[in-house]
XYZ file of C-alpha atoms in Angstrom:
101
model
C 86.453 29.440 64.975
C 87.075 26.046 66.244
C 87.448 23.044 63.357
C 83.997 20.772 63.927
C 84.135 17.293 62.949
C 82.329 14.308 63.498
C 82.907 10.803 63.247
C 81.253 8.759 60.579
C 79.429 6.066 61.440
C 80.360 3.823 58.239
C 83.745 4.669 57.608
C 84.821 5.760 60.983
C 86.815 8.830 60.275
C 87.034 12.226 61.390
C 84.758 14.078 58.901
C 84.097 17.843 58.955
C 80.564 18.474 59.774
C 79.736 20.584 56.677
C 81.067 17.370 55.105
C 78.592 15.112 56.603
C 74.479 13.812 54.900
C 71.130 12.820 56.260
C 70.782 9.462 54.861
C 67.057 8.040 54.577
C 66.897 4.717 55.656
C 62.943 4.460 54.832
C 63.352 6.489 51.504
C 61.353 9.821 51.698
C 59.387 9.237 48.674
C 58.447 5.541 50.419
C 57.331 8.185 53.435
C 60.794 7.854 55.426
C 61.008 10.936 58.320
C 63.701 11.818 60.298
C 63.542 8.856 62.736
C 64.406 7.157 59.486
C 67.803 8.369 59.113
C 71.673 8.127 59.826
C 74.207 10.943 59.591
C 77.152 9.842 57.656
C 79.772 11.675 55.484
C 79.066 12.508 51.609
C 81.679 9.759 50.539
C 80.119 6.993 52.006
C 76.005 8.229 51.564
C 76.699 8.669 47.546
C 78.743 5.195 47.304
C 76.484 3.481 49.440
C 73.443 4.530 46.429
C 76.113 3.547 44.056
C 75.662 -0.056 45.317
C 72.713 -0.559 46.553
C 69.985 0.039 44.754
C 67.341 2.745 46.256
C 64.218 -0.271 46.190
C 66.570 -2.480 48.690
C 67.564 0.444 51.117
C 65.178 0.175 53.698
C 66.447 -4.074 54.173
C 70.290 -1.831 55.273
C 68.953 0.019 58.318
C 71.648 -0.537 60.567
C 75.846 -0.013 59.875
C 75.948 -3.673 60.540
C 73.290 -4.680 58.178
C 75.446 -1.974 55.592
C 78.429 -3.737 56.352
C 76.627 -7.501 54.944
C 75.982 -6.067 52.022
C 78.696 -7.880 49.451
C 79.272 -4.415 47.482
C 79.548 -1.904 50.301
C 81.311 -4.128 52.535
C 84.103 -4.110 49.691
C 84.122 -0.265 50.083
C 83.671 -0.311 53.689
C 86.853 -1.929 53.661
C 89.153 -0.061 51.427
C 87.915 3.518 52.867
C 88.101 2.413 56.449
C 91.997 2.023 56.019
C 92.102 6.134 54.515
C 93.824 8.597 57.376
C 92.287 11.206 55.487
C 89.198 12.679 54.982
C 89.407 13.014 51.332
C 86.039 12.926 48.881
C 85.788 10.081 46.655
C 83.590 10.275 44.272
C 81.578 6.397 43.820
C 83.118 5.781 40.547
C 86.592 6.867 41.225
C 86.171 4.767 44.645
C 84.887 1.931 43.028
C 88.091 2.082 40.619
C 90.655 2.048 44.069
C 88.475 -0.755 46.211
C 88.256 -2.778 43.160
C 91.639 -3.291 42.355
C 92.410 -3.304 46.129
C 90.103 -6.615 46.368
């Protein structure tokens, strides 16, 4: 069986595609469908709820608007320069980009 991967969008690496979410840009329970959404790997979809709170979302519907955001931007940064497709969990993340800064 050939290895699938994908590119995500936010951090730009090769992610396998059992290893990649639906994020909700309009959240579902604000009535968000699929045209609302991005596919981008688990790492970056649980750190980017980390940051950014779930009411301000819907103002980050684009990577670039993601990438304004002070927060994210600082983990954009740090995970971007990974070779690796490791998991991070937010916290742990958070820890590495921190002292990185």
């Amino acid at each position: 069986m050939k290895h699938m991967s994908e590119t995500c969008p936010v951090c730009q690496r090769m992610i396998h595609h059992n290893d990649m979410t639906i994020h909700h840009y309009l959240p579902k329970c604000e009535g968000g469908c699929i045209d609302d959404t991005i596919r981008m790997c688990k790492t970056c979809h649980r750190t980017l709820h980390f940051c950014i709170p779930l009411e301000e979302v819907k103002d980050y519907d684009t990577v670039e608007k993601l990438e304004s955001h002070s927060l994210f931007a600082k983990f954009i940064d740090w995970i971007r320069k990974k070779t690796h497709s490791s998991h991070y969990t937010p916290k742990k993340a958070y820890r590495k980009w921190s002292k990185a800064s």
